[in-house]
PDB file of N, CA and C in Angstrom:
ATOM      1  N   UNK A   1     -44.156 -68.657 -24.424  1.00 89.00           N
ATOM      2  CA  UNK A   1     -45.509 -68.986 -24.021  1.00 89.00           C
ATOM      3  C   UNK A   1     -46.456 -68.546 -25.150  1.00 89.00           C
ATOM      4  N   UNK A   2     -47.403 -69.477 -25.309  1.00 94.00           N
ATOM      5  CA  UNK A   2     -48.419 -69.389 -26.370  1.00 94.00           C
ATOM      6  C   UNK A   2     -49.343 -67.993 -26.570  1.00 94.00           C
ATOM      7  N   UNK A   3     -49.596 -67.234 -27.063  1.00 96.00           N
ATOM      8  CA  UNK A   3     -50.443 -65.798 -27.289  1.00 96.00           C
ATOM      9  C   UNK A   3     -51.879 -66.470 -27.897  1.00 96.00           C
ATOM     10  N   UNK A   4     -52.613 -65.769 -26.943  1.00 97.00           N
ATOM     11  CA  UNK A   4     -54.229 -65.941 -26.928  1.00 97.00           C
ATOM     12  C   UNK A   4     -55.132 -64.661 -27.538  1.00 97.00           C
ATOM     13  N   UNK A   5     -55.981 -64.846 -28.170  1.00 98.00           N
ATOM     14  CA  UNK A   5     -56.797 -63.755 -28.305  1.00 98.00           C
ATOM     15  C   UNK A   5     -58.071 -64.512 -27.443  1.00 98.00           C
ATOM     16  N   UNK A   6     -58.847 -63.345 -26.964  1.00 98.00           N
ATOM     17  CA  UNK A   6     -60.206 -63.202 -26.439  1.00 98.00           C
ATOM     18  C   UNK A   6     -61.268 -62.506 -26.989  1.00 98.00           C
ATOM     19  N   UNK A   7     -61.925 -62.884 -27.945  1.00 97.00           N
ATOM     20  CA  UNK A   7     -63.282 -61.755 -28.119  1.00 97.00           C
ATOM     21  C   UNK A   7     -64.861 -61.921 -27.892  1.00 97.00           C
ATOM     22  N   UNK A   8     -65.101 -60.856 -27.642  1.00 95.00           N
ATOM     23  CA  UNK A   8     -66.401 -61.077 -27.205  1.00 95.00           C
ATOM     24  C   UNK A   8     -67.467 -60.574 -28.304  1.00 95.00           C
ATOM     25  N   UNK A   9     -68.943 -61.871 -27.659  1.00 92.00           N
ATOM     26  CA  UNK A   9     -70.110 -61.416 -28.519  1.00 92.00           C
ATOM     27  C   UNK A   9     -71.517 -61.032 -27.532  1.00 92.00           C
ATOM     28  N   UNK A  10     -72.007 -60.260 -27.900  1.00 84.00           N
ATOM     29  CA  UNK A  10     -72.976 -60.208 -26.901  1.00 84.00           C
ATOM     30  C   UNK A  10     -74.085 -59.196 -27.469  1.00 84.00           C
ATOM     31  N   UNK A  11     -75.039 -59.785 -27.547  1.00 77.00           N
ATOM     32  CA  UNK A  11     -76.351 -58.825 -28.191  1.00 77.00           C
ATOM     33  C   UNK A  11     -75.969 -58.257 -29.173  1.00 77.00           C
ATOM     34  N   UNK A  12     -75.936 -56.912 -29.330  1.00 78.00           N
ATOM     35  CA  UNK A  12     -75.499 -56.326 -30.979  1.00 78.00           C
ATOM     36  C   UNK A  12     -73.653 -55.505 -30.652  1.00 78.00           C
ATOM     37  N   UNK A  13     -73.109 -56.134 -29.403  1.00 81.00           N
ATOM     38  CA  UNK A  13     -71.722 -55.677 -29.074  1.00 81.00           C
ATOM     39  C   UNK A  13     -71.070 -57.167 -29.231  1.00 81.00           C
ATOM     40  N   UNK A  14     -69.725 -56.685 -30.387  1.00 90.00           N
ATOM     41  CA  UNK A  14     -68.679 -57.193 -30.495  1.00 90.00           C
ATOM     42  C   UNK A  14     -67.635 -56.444 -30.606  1.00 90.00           C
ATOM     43  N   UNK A  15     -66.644 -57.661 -29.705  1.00 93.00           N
ATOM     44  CA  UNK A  15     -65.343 -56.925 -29.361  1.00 93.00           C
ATOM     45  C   UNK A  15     -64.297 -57.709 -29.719  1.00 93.00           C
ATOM     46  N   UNK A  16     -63.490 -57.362 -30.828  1.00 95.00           N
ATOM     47  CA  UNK A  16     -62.116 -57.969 -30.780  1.00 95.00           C
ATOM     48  C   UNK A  16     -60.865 -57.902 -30.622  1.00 95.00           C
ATOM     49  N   UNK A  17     -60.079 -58.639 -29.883  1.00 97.00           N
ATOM     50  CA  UNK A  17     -58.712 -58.765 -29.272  1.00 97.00           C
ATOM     51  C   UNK A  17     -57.635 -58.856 -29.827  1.00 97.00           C
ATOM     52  N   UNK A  18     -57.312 -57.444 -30.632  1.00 96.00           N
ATOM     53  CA  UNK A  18     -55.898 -57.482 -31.273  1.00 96.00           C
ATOM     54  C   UNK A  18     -54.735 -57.773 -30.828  1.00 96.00           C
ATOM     55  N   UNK A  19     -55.183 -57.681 -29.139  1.00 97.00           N
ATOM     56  CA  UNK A  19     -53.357 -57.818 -28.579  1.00 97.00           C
ATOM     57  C   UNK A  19     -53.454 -59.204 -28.176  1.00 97.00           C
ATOM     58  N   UNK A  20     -54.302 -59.605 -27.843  1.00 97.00           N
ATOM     59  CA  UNK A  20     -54.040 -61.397 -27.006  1.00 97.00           C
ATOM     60  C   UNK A  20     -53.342 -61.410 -25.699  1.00 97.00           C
ATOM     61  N   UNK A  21     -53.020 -62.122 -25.059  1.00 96.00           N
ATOM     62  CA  UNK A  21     -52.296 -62.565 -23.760  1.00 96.00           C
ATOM     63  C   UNK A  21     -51.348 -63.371 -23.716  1.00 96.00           C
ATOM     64  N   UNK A  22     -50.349 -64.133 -23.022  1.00 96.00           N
ATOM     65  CA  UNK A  22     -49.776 -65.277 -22.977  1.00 96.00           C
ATOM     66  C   UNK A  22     -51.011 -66.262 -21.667  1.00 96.00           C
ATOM     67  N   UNK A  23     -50.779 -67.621 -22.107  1.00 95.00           N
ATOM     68  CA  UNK A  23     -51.073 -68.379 -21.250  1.00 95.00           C
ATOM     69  C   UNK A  23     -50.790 -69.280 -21.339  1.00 95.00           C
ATOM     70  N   UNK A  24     -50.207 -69.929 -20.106  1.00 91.00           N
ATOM     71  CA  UNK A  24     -49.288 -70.828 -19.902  1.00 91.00           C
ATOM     72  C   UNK A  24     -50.340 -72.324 -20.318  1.00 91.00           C
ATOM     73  N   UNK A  25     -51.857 -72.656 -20.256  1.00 89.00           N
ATOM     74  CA  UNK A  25     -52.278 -73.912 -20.721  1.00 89.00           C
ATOM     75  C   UNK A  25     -53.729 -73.510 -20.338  1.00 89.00           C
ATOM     76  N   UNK A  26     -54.354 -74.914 -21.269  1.00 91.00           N
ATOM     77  CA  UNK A  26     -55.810 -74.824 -20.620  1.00 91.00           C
ATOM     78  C   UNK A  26     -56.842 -74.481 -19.557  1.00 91.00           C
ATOM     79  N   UNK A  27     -55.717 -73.986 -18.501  1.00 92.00           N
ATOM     80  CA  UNK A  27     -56.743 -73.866 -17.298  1.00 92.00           C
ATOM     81  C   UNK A  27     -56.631 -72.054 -17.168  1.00 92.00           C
ATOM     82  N   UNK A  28     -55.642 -71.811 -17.726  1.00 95.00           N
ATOM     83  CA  UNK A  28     -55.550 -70.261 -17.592  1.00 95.00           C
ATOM     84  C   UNK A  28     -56.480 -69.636 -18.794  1.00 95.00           C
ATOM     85  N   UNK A  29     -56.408 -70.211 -19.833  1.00 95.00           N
ATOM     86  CA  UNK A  29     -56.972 -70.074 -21.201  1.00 95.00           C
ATOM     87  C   UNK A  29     -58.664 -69.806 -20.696  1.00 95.00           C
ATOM     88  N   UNK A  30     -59.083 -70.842 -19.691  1.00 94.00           N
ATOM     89  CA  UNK A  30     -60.655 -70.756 -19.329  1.00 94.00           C
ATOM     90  C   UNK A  30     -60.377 -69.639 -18.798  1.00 94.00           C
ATOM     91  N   UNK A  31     -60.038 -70.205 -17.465  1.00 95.00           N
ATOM     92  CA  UNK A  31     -59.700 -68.712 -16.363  1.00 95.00           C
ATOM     93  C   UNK A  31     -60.164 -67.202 -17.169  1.00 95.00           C
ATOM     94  N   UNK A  32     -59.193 -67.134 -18.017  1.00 96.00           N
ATOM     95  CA  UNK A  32     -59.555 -65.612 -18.825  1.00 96.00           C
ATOM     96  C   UNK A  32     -60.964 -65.435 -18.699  1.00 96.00           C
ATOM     97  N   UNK A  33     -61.036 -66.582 -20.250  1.00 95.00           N
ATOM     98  CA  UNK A  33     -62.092 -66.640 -20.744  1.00 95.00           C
ATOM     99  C   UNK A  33     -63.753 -65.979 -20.052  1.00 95.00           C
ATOM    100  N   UNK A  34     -63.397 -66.794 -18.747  1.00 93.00           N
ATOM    101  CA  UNK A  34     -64.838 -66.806 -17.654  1.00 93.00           C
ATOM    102  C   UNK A  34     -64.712 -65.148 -16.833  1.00 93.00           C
ATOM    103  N   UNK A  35     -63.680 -64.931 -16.922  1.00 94.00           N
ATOM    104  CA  UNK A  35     -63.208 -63.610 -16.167  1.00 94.00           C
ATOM    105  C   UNK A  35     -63.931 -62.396 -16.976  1.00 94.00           C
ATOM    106  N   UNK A  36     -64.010 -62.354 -18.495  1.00 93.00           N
ATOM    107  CA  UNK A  36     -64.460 -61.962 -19.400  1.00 93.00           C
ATOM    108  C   UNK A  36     -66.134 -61.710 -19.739  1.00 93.00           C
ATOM    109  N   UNK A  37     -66.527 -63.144 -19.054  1.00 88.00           N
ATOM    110  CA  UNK A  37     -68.189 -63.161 -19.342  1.00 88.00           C
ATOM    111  C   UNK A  37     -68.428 -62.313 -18.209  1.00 88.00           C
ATOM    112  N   UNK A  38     -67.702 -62.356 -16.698  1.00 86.00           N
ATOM    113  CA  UNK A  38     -68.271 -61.792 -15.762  1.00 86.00           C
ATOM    114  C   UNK A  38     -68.284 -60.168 -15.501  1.00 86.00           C
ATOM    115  N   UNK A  39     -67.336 -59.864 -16.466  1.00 87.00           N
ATOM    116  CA  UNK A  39     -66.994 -58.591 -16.714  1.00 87.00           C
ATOM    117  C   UNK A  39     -67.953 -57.841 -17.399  1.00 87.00           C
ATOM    118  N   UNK A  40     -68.785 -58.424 -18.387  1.00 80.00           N
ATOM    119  CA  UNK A  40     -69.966 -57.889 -18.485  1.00 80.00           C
ATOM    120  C   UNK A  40     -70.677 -57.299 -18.185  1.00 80.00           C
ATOM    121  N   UNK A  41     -71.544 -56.171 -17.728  1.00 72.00           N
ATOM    122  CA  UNK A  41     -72.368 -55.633 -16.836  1.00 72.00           C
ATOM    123  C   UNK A  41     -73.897 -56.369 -17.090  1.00 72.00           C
ATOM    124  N   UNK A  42     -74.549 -56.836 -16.053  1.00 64.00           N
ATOM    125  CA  UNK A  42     -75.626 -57.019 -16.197  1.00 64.00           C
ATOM    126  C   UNK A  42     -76.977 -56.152 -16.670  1.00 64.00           C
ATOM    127  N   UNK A  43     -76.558 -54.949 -16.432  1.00 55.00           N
ATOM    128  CA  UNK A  43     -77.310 -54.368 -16.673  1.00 55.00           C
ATOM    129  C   UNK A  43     -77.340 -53.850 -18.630  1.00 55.00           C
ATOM    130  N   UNK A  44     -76.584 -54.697 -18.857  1.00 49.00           N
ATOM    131  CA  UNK A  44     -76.555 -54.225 -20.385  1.00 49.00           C
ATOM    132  C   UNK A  44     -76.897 -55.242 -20.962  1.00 49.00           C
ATOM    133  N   UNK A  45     -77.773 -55.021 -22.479  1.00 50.00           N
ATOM    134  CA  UNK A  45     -78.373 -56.181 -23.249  1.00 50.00           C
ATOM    135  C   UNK A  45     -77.724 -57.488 -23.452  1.00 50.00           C
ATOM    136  N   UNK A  46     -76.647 -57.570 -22.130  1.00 46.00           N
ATOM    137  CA  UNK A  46     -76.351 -59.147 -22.161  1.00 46.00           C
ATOM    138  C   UNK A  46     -77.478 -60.410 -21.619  1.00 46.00           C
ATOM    139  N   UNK A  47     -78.065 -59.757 -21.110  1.00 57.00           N
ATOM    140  CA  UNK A  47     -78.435 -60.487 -19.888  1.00 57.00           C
ATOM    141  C   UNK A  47     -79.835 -60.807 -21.086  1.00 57.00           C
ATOM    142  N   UNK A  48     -80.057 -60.176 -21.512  1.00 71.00           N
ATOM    143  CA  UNK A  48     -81.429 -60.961 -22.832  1.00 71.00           C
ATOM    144  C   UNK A  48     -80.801 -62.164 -23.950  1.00 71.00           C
ATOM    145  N   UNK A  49     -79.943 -62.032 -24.290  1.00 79.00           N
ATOM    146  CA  UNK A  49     -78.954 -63.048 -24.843  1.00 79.00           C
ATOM    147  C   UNK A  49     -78.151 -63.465 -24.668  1.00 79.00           C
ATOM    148  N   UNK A  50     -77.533 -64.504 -25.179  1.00 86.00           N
ATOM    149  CA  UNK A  50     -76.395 -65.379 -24.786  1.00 86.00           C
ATOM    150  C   UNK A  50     -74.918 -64.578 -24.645  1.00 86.00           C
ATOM    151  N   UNK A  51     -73.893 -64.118 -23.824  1.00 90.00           N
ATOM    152  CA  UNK A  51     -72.472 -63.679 -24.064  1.00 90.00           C
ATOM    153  C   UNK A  51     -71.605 -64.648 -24.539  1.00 90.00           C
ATOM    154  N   UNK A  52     -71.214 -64.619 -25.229  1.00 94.00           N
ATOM    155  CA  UNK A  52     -69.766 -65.437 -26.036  1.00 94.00           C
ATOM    156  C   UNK A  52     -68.382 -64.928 -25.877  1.00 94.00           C
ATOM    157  N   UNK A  53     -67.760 -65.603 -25.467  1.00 96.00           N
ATOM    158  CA  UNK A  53     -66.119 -65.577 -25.323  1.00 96.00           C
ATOM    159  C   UNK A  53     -65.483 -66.283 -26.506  1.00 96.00           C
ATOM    160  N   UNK A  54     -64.662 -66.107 -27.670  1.00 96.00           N
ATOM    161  CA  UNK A  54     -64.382 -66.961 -28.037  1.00 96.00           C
ATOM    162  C   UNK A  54     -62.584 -67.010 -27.563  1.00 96.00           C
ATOM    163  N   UNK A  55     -61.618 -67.644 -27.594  1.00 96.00           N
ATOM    164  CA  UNK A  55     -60.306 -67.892 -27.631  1.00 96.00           C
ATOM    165  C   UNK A  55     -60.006 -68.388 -28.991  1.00 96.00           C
ATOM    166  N   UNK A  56     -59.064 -67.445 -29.453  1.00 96.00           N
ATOM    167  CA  UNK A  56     -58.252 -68.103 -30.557  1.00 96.00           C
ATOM    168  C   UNK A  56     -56.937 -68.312 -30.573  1.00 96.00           C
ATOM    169  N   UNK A  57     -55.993 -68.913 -30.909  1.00 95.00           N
ATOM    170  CA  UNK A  57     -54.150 -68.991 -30.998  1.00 95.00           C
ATOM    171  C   UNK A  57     -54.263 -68.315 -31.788  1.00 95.00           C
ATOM    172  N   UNK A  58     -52.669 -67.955 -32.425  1.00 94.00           N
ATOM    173  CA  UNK A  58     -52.098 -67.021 -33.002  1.00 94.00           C
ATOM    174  C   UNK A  58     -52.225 -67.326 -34.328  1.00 94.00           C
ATOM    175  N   UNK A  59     -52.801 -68.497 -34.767  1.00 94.00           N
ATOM    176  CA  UNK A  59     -52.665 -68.589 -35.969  1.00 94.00           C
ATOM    177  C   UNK A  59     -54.688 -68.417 -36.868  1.00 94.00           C
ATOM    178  N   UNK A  60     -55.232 -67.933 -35.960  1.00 95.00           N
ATOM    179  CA  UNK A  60     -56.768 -67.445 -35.681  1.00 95.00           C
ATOM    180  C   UNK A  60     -57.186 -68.668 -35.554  1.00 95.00           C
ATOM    181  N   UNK A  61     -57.445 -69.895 -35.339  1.00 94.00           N
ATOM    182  CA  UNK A  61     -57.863 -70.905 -35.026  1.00 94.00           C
ATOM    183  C   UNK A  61     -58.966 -70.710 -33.533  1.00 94.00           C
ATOM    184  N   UNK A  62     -60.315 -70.942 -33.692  1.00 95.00           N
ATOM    185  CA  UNK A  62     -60.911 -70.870 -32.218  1.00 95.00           C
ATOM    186  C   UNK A  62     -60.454 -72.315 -31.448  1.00 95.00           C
ATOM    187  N   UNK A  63     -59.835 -72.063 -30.186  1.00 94.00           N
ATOM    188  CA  UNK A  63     -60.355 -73.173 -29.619  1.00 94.00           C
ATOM    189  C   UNK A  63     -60.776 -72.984 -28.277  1.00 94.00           C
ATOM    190  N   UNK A  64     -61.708 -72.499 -27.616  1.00 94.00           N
ATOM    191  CA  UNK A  64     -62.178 -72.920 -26.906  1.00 94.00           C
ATOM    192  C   UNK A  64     -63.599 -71.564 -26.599  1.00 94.00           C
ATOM    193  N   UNK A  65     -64.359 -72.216 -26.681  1.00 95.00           N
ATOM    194  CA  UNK A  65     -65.773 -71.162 -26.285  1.00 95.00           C
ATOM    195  C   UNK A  65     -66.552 -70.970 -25.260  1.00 95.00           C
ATOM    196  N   UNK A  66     -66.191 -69.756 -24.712  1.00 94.00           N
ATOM    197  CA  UNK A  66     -67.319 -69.790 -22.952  1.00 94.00           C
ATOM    198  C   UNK A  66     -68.807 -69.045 -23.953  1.00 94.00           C
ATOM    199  N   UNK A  67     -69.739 -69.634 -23.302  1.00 92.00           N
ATOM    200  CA  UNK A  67     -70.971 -69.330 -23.224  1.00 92.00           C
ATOM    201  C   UNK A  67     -71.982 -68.663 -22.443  1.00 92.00           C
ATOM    202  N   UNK A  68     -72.051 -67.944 -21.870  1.00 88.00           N
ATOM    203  CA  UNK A  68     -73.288 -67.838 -20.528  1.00 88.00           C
ATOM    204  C   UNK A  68     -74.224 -67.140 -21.579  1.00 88.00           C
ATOM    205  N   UNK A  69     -75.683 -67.690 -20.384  1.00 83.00           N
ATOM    206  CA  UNK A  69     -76.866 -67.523 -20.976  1.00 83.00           C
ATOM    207  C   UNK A  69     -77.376 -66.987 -20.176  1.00 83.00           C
ATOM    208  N   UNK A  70     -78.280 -66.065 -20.115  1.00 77.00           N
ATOM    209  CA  UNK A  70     -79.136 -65.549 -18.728  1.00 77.00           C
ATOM    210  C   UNK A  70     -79.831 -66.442 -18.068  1.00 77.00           C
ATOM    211  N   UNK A  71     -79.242 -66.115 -16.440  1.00 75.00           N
ATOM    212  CA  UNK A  71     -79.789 -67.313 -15.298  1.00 75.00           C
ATOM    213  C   UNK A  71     -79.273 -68.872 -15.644  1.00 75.00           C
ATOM    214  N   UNK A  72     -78.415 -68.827 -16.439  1.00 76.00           N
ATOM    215  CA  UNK A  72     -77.489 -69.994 -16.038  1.00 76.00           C
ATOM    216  C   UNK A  72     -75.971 -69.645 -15.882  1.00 76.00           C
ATOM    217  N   UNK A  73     -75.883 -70.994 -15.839  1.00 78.00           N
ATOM    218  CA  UNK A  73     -73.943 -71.444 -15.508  1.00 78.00           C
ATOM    219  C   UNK A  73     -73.463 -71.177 -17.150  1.00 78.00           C
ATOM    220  N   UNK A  74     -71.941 -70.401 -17.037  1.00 82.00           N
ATOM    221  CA  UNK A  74     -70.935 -70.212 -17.843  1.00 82.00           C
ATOM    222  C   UNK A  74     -71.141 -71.713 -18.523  1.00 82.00           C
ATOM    223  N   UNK A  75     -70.723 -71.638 -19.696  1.00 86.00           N
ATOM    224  CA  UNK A  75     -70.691 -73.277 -20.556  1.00 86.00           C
ATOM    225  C   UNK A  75     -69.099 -73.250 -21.022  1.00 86.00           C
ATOM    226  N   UNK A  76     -68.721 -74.032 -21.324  1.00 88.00           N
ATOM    227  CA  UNK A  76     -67.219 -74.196 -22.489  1.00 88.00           C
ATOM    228  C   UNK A  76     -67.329 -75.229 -22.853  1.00 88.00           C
ATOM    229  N   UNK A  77     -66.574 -74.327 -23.985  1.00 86.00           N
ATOM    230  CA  UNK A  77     -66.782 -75.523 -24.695  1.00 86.00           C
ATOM    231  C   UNK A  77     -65.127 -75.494 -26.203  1.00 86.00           C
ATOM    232  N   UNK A  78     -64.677 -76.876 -26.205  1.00 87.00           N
ATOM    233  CA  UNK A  78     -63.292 -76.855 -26.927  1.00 87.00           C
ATOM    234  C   UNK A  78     -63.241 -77.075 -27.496  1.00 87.00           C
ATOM    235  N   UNK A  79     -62.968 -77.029 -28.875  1.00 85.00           N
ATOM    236  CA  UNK A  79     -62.435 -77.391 -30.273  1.00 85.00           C
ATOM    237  C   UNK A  79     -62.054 -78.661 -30.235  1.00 85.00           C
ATOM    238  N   UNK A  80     -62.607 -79.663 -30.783  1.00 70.00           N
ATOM    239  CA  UNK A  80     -62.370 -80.803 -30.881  1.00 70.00           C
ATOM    240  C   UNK A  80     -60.417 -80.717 -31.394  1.00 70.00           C
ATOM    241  N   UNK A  81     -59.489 -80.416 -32.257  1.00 58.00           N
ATOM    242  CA  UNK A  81     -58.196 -80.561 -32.727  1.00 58.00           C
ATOM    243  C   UNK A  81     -57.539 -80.004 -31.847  1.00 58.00           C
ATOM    244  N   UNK A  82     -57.987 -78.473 -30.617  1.00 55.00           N
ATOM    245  CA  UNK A  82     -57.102 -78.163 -30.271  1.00 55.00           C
ATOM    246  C   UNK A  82     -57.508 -78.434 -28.662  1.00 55.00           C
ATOM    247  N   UNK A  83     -57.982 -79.396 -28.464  1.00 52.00           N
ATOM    248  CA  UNK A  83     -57.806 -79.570 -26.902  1.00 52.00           C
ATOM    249  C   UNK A  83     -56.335 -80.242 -26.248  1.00 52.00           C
ATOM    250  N   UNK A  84     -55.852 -80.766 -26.993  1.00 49.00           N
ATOM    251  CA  UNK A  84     -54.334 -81.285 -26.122  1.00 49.00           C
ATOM    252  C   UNK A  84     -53.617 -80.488 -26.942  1.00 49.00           C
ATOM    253  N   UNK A  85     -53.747 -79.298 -27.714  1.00 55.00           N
ATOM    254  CA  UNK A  85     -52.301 -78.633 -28.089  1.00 55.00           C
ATOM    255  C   UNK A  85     -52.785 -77.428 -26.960  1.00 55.00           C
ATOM    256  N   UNK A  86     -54.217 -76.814 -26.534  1.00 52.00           N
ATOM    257  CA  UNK A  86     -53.794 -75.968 -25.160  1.00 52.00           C
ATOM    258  C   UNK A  86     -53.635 -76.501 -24.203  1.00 52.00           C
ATOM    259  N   UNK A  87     -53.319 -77.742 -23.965  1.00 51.00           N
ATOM    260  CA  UNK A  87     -53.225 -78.404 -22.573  1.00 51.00           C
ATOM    261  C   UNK A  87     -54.326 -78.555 -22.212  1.00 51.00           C
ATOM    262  N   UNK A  88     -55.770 -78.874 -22.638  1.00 47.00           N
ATOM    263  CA  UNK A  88     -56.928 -78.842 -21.797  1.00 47.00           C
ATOM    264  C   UNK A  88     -57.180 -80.267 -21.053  1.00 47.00           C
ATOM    265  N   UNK A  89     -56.232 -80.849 -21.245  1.00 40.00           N
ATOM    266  CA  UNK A  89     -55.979 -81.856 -19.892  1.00 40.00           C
ATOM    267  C   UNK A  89     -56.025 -81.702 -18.744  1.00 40.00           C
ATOM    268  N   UNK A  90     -55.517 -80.493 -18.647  1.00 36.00           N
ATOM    269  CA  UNK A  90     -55.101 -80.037 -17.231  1.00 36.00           C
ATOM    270  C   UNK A  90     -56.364 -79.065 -16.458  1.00 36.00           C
ATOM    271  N   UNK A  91     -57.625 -78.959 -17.440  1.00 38.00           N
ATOM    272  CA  UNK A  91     -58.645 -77.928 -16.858  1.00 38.00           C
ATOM    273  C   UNK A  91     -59.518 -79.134 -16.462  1.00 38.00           C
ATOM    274  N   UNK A  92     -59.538 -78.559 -14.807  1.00 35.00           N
ATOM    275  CA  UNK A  92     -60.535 -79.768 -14.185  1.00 35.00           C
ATOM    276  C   UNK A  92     -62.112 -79.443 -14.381  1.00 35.00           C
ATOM    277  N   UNK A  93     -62.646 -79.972 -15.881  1.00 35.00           N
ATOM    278  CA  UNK A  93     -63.944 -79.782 -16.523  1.00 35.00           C
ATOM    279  C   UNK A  93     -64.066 -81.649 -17.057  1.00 35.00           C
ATOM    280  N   UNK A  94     -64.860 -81.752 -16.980  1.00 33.00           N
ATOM    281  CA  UNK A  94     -65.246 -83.460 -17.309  1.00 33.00           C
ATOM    282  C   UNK A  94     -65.637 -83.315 -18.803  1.00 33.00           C
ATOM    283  N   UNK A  95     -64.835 -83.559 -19.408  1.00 34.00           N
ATOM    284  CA  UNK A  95     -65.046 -84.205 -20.954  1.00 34.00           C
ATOM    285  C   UNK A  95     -64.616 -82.858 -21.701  1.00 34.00           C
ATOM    286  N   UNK A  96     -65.202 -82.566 -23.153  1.00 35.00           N
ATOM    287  CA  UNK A  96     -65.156 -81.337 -23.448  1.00 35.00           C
ATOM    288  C   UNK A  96     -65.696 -80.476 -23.639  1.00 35.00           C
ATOM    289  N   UNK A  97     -66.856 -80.657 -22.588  1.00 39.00           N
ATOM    290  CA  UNK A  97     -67.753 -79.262 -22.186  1.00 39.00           C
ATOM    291  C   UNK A  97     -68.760 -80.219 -20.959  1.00 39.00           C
ATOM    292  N   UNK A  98     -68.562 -78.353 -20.611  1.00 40.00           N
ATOM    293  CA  UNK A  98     -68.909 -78.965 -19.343  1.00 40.00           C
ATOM    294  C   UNK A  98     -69.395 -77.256 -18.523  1.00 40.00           C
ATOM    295  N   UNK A  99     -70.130 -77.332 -17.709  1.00 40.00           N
ATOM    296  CA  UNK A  99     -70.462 -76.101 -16.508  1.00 40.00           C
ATOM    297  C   UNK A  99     -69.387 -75.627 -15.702  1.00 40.00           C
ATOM    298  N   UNK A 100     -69.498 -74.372 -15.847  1.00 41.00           N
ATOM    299  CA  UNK A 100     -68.045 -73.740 -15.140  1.00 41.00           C
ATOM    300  C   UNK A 100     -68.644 -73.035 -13.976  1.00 41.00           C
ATOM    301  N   UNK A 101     -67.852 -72.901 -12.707  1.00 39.00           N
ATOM    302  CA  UNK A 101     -68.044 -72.484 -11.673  1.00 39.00           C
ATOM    303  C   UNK A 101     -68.452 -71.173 -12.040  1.00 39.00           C
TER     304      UNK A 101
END
C-alpha cells in the first residue's frame, strides 16, 4: 500500500510529516487530510488565516491539497498528474475540487 505524507501550514506554524501513513486510495488520502484541518484548535492563529494540508507520495510529489479558510467549508483540491494514480476516482467530490463535508 502506497505511503502518504501529511503536512501542515497554518499562520506562522508548519509541520512536517516524516513518517507518512499507508492509504489504500483517494478517499482515505482526503479522509486524513480533512481529519487534520479539524484537528486544529480554533482557538489558535488558524482561524485568522487559511490552514493547509498538503499530501505528498513517497517520491515528494504534492497531490492533493485541503484548504480551510475561516468560516468556510474545507476546499481540495488535486494535482492535475496525480489524480488517477491516487485513485481519486473513487472520492465522491465533483470534478477536481470541490467543498468537503
Amino acid at each position: 500500500m502506497p505511503r502518504y505524507f501529511f503536512d501542515l501550514h497554518s499562520d506562522c506554524l508548519s509541520e512536517w510529516d516524516d513518517e507518512g501513513i499507508e492509504c489504500h486510495g483517494g478517499e482515505e488520502i482526503v479522509h486524513h487530510a480533512l481529519a487534520i484541518l479539524r484537528s486544529v484548535p480554533k482557538s489558535d492563529g488558524a482561524m485568522h488565516a487559511p490552514t493547509v494540508v498538503t499530501a505528498r507520495d513517497a517520491a515528494g510529489r504534492v497531490i492533493v491539497t485541503a484548504t480551510l479558510k475561516p468560516r468556510l467549508e474545507a476546499r481540495i483540491q488535486w494535482a492535475e498528474a496525480e489524480i488517477a494514480a491516487a485513485g481519486a476516482s473513487t472520492v465522491p467530490l465533483a470534478g477536481r475540487s470541490a467543498s468537503a463535508p
